[in-house]
mmCIF file of C-alpha atoms and ligand atoms in Angstrom:
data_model
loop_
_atom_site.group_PDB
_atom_site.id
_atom_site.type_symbol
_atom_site.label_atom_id
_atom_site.label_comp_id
_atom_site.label_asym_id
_atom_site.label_seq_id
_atom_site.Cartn_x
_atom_site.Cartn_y
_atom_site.Cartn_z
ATOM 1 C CA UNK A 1 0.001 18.504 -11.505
ATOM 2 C CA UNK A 2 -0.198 14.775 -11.459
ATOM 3 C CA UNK A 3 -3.541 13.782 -9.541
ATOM 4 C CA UNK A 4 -3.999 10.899 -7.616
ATOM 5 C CA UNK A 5 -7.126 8.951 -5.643
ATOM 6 C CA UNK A 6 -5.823 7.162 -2.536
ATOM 7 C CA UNK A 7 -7.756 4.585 -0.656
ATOM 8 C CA UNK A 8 -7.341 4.218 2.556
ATOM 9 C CA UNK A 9 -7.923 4.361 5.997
ATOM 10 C CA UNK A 10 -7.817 7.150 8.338
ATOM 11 C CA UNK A 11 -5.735 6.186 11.887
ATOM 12 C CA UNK A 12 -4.920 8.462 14.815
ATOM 13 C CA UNK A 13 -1.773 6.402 15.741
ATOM 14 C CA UNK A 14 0.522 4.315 14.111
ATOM 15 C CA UNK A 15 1.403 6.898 11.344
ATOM 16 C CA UNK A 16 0.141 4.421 8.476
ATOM 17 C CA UNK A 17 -2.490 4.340 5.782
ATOM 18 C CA UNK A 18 -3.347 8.229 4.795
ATOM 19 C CA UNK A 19 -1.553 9.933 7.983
ATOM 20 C CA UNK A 20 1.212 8.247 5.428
ATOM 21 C CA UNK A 21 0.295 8.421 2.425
ATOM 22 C CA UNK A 22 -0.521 12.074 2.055
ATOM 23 C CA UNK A 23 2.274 14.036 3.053
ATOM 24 C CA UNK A 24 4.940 11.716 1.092
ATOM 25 C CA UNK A 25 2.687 12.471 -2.442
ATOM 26 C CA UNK A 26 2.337 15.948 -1.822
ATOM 27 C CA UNK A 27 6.343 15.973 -1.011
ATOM 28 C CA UNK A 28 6.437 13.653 -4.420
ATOM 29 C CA UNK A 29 4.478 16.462 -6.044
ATOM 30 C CA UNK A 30 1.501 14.800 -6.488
ATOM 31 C CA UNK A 31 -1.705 16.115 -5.587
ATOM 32 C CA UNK A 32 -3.463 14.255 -3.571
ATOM 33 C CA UNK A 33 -7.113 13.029 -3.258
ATOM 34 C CA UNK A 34 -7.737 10.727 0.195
ATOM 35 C CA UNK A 35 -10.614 8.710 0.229
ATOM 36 C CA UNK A 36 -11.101 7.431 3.679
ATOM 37 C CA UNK A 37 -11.945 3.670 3.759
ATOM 38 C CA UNK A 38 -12.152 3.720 7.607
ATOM 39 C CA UNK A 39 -11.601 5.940 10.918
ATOM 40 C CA UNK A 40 -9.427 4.173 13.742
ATOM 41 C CA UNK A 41 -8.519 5.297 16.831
ATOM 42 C CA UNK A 42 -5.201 3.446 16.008
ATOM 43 C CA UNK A 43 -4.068 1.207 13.794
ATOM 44 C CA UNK A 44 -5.031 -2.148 14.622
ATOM 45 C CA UNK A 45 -1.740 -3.616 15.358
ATOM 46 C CA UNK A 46 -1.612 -1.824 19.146
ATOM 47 C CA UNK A 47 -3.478 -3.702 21.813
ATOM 48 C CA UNK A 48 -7.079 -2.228 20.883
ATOM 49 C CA UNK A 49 -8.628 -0.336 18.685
ATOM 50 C CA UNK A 50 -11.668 1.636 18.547
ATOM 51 C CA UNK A 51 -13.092 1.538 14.312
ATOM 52 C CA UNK A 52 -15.984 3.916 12.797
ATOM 53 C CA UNK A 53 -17.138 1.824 10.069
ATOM 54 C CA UNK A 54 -17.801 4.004 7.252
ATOM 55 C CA UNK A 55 -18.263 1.496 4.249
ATOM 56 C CA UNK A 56 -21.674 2.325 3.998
ATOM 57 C CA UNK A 57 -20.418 5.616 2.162
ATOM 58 C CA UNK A 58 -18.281 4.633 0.000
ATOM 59 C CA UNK A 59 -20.913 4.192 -3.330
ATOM 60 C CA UNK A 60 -22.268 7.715 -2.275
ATOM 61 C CA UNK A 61 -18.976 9.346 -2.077
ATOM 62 C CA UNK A 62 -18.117 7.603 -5.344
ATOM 63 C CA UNK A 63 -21.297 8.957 -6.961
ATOM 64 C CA UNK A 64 -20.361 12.287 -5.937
ATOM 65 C CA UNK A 65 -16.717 12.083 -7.349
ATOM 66 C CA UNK A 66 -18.465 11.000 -10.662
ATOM 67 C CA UNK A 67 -20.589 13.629 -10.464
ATOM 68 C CA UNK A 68 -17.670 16.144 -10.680
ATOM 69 C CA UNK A 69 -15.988 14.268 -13.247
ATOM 70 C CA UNK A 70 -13.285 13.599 -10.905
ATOM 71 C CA UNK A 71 -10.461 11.886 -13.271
ATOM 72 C CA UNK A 72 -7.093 10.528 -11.372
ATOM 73 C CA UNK A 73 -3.504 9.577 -13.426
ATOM 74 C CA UNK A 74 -2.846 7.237 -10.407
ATOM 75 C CA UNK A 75 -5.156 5.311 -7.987
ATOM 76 C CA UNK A 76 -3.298 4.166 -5.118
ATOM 77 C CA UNK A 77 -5.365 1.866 -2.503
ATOM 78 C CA UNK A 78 -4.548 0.157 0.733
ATOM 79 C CA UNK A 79 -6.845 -1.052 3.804
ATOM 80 C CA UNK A 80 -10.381 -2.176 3.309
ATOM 81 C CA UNK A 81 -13.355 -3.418 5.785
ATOM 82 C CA UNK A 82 -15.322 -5.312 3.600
ATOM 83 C CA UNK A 83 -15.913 -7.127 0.403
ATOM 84 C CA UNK A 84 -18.325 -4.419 -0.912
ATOM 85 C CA UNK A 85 -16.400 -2.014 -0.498
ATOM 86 C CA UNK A 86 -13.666 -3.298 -2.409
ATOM 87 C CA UNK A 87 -15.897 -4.312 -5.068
ATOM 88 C CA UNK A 88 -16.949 -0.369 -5.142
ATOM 89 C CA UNK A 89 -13.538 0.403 -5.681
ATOM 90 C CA UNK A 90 -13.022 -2.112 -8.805
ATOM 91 C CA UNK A 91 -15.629 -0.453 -10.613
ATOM 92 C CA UNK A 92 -14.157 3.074 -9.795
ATOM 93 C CA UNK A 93 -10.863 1.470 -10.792
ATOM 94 C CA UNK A 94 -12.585 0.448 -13.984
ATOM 95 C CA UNK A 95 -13.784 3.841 -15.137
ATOM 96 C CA UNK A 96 -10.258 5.941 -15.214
ATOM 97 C CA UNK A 97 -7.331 5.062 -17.096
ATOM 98 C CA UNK A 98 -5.231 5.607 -13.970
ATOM 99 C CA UNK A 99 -1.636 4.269 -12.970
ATOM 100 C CA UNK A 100 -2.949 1.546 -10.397
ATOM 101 C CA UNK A 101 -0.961 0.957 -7.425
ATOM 102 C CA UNK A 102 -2.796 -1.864 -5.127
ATOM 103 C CA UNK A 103 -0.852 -2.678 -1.555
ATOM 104 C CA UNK A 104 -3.210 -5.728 -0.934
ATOM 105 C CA UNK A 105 -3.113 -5.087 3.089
ATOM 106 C CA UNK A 106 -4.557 -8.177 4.756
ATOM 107 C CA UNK A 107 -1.659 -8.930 7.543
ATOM 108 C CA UNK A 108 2.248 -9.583 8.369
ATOM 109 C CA UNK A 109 4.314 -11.983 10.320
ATOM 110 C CA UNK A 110 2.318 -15.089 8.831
ATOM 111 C CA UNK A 111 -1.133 -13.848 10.480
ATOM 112 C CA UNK A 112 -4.136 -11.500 8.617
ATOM 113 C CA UNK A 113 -5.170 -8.726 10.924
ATOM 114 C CA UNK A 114 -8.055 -8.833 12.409
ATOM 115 C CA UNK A 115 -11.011 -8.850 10.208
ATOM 116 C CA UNK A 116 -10.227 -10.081 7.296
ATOM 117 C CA UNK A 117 -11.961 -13.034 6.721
ATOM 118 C CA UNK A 118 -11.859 -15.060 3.204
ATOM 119 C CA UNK A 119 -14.492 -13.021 1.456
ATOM 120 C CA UNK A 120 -12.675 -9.830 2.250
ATOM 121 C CA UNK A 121 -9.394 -11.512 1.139
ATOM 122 C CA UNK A 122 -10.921 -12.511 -2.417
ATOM 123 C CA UNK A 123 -12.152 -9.316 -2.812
ATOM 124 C CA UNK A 124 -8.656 -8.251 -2.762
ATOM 125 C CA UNK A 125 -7.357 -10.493 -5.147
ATOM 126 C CA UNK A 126 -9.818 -9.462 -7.570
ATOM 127 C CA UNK A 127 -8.480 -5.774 -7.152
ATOM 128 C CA UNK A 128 -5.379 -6.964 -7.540
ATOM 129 C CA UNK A 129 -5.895 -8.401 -11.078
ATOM 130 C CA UNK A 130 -6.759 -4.496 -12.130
ATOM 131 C CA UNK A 131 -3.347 -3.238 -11.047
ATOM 132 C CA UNK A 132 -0.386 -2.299 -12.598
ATOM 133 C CA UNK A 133 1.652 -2.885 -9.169
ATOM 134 C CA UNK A 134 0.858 -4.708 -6.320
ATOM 135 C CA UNK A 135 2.994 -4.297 -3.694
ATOM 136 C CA UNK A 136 2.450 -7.139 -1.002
ATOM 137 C CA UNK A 137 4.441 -8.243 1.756
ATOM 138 C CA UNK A 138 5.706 -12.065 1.967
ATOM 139 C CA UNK A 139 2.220 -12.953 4.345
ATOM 140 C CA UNK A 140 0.269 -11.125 1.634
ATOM 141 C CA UNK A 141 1.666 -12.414 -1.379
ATOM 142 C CA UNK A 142 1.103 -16.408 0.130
ATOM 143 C CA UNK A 143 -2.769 -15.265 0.661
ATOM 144 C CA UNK A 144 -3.247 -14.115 -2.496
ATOM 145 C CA UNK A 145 -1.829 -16.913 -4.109
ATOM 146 C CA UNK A 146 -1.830 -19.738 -1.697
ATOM 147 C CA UNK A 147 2.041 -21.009 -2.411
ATOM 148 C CA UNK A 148 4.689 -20.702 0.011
ATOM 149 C CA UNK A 149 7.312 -19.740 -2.159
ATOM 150 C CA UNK A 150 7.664 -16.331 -3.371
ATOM 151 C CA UNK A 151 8.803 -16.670 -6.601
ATOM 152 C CA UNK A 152 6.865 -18.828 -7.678
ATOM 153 C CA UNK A 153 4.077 -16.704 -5.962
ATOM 154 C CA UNK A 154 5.107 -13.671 -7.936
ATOM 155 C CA UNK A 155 5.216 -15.850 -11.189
ATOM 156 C CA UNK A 156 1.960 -16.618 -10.620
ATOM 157 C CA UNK A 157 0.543 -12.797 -10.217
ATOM 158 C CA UNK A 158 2.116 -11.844 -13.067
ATOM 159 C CA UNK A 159 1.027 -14.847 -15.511
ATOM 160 C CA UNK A 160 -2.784 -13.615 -14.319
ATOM 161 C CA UNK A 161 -2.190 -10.108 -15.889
ATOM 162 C CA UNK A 162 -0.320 -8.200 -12.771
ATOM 163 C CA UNK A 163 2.237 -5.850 -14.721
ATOM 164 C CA UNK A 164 4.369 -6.074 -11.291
ATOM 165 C CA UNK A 165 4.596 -7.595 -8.306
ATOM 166 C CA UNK A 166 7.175 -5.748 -5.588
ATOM 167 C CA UNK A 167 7.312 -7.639 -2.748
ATOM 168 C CA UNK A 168 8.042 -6.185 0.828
ATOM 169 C CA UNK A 169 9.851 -6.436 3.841
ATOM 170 C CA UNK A 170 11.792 -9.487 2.435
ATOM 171 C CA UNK A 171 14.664 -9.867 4.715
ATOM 172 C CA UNK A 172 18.076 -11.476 3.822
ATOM 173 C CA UNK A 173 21.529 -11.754 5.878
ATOM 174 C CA UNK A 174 20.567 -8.649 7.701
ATOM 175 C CA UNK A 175 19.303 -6.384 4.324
ATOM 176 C CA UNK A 176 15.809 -5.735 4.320
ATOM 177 C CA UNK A 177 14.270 -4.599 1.326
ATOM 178 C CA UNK A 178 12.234 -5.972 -2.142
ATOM 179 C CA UNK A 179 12.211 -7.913 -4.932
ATOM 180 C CA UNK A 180 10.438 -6.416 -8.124
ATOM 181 C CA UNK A 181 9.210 -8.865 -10.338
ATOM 182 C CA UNK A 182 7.983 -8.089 -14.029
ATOM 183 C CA UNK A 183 7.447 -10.636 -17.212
ATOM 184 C CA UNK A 184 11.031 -9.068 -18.397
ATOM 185 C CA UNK A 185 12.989 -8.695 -15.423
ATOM 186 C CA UNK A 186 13.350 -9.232 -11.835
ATOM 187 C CA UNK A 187 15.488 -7.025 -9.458
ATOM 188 C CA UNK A 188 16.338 -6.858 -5.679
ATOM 189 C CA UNK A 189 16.435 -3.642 -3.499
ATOM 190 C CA UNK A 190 18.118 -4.351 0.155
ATOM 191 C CA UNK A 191 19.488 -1.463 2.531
ATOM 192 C CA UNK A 192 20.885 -2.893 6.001
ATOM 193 C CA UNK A 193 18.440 -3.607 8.229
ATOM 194 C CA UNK A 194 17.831 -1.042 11.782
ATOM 195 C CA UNK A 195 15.361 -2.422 14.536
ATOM 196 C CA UNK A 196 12.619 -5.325 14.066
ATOM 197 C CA UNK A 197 9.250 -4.016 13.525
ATOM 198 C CA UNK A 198 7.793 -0.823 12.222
ATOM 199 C CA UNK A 199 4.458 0.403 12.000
ATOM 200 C CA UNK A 200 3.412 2.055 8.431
ATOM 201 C CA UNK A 201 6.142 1.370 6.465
ATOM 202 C CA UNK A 202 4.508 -0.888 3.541
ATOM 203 C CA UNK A 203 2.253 2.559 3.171
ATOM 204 C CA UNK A 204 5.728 4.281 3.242
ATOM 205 C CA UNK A 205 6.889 2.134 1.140
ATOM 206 C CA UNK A 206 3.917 2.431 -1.391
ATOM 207 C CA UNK A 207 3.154 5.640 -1.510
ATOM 208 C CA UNK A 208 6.852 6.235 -2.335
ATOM 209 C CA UNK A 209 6.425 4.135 -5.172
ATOM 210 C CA UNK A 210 3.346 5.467 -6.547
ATOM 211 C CA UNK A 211 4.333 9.452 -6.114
ATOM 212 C CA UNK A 212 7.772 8.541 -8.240
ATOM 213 C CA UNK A 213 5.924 6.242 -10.538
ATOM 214 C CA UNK A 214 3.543 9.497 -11.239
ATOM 215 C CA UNK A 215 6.108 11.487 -11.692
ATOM 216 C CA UNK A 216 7.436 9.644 -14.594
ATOM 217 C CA UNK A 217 9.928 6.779 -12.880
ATOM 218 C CA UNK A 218 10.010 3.058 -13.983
ATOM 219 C CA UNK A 219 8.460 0.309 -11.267
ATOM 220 C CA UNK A 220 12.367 -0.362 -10.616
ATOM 221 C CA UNK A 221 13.669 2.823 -9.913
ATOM 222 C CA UNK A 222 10.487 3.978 -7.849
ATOM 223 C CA UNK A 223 11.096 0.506 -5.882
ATOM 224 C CA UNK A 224 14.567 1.728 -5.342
ATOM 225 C CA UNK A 225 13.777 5.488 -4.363
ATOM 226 C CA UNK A 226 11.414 3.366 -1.873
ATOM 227 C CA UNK A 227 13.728 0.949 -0.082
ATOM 228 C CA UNK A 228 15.892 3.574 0.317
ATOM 229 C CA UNK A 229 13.666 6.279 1.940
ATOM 230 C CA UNK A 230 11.769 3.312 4.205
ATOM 231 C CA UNK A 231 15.011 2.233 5.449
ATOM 232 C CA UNK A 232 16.900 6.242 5.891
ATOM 233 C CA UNK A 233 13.677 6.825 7.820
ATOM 234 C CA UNK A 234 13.591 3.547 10.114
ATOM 235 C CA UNK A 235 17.158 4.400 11.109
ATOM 236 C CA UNK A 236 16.184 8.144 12.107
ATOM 237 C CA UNK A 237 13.440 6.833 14.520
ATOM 238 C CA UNK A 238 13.477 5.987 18.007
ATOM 239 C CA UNK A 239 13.291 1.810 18.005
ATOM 240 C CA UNK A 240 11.235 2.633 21.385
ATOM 241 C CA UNK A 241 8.798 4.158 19.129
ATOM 242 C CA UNK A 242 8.364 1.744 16.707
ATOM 243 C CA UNK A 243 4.414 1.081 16.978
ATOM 244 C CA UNK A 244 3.965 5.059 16.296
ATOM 245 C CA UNK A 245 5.236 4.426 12.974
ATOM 246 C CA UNK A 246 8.569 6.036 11.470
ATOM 247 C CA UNK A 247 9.908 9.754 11.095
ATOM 248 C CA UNK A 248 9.195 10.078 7.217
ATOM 249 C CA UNK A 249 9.103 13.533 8.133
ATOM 250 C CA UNK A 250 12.516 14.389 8.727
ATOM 251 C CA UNK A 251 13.230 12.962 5.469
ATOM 252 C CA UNK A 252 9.917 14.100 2.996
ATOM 253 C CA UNK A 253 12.653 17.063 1.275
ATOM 254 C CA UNK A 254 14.771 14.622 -0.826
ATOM 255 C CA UNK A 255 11.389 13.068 -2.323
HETATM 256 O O1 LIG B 1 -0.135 -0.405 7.595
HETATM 257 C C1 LIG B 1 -1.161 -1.270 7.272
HETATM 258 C C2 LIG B 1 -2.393 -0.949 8.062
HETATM 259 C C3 LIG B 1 -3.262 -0.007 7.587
HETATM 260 N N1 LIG B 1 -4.371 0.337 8.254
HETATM 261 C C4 LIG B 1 -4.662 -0.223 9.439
HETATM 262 C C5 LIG B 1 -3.826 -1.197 9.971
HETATM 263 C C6 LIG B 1 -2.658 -1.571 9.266
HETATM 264 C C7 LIG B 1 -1.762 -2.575 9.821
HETATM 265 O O2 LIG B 1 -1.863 -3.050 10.908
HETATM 266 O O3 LIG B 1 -4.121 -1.735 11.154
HETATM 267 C C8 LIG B 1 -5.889 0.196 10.172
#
């Protein structure tokens, strides 16, 4: 079986990050290694939060992955909680020769979430620079690049050494969906939009990507299977709901 590391946090509610991430690779076929970045009560969209900051961990859980001679055909990483961390995982990164799937999660709707500040944010760029696919939303991408247009934004990933840049949640005359952007090619997924916001679905969205990826797809048609499944999903859950995340679940057999 394909095996692959995933980075990320650990959240109670909002049905994001791993609660995410794991089930839709297993139902991909992948096996699946978590690697929990940080513990939350929630995620950190709801009102409060209560966070267990594990980062001081991470280089002895690393060490001890090493020490097993832990090998991965895909790294897939999301939310980080400091700089060091990150760095941690570059060097991890460094030392397989692993499909890299980065979602650069630093915010959405024009605003970072809270706590990351600019160190945490270049970290993030740097690990972006080691992918093969970053998959940032429109709030992401301007961070990491600092323009305010996305193409040009995407241009400007790939001319650093980014294979592929699919960016998220990019809405157009009610289709939601994303644009794929590669030296060779760039194509646009869009499925009609249901509801306004959803919880999780950029770790939906990227874990989809990465499981079909792994499982020998090209970054187009995995960014197809993706849209698709994110938006099926979003219309099968209840719009009351929507900070608990969407019902994946009722929808993990045609992955
Ligand atoms: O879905 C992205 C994400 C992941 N992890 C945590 C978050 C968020 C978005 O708000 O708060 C803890």
């Amino acid at each position: 079986m394909k095996k692959c590391a995933v980075f990320n946090d650990i959240s109670g509610f909002g049905k994001c990050s791993l609660a995410a991430d794991l089930p839709i690779l297993s139902a991909c076929g992948v096996e699946a290694h978590p690697f929990p970045t940080a513990v939350l009560s929630n995620q950190t969209a709801y009102d409060s939060y209560a966070l267990a900051d594990i980062s001081e961990y991470t280089n002895a859980f690393l060490t001890q992955w090493k020490r097993l001679g832990a090998r991965f055909d895909g790294v897939l990483t999301g939310y980080f909680i400091n700089a060091s961390q990150v760095n941690s995982v570059i060097d991890f990164i460094k030392s397989q020769n692993s499909l890299v799937v980065v979602d650069p999660v630093m915010g959405d709707g024009g605003e970072r979430y809270s706590g990351f500040d600019d160190e945490l944010c270049r970290s993030i760029k740097k690990l972006c620079l080691c992918a093969d696919v970053i998959t940032p939303n429109e709030t992401e991408l301007f961070i990491l690049t600092g323009e305010c247009n996305v193409d040009s934004a995407a241009e400007k990933l790939l001319a650093s050494g980014v294979s592929a840049v699919a960016v998220t949640g990019l809405e157009s005359e009610g289709k939601i969906g994303c644009r794929v952007y590669t030296k060779q090619e760039v194509r646009a997924f869009f499925e009609t939009k249901t509801g306004s916001y959803y919880s999780g679905t950029g770790d939906v969205f990227a874990s989809v990507l990465t499981g079909k990826m792994l499982c020998g797809e090209d970054v187009f048609s995995a960014a197809l299977t993706a849209v698709r499944f994110v938006s099926d999903a979003c219309r099968l859950t209840n719009q009351d709901d929507a900070e608990n995340g969407i019902d994946f679940e009722k929808i993990l057999k045609v992955l």
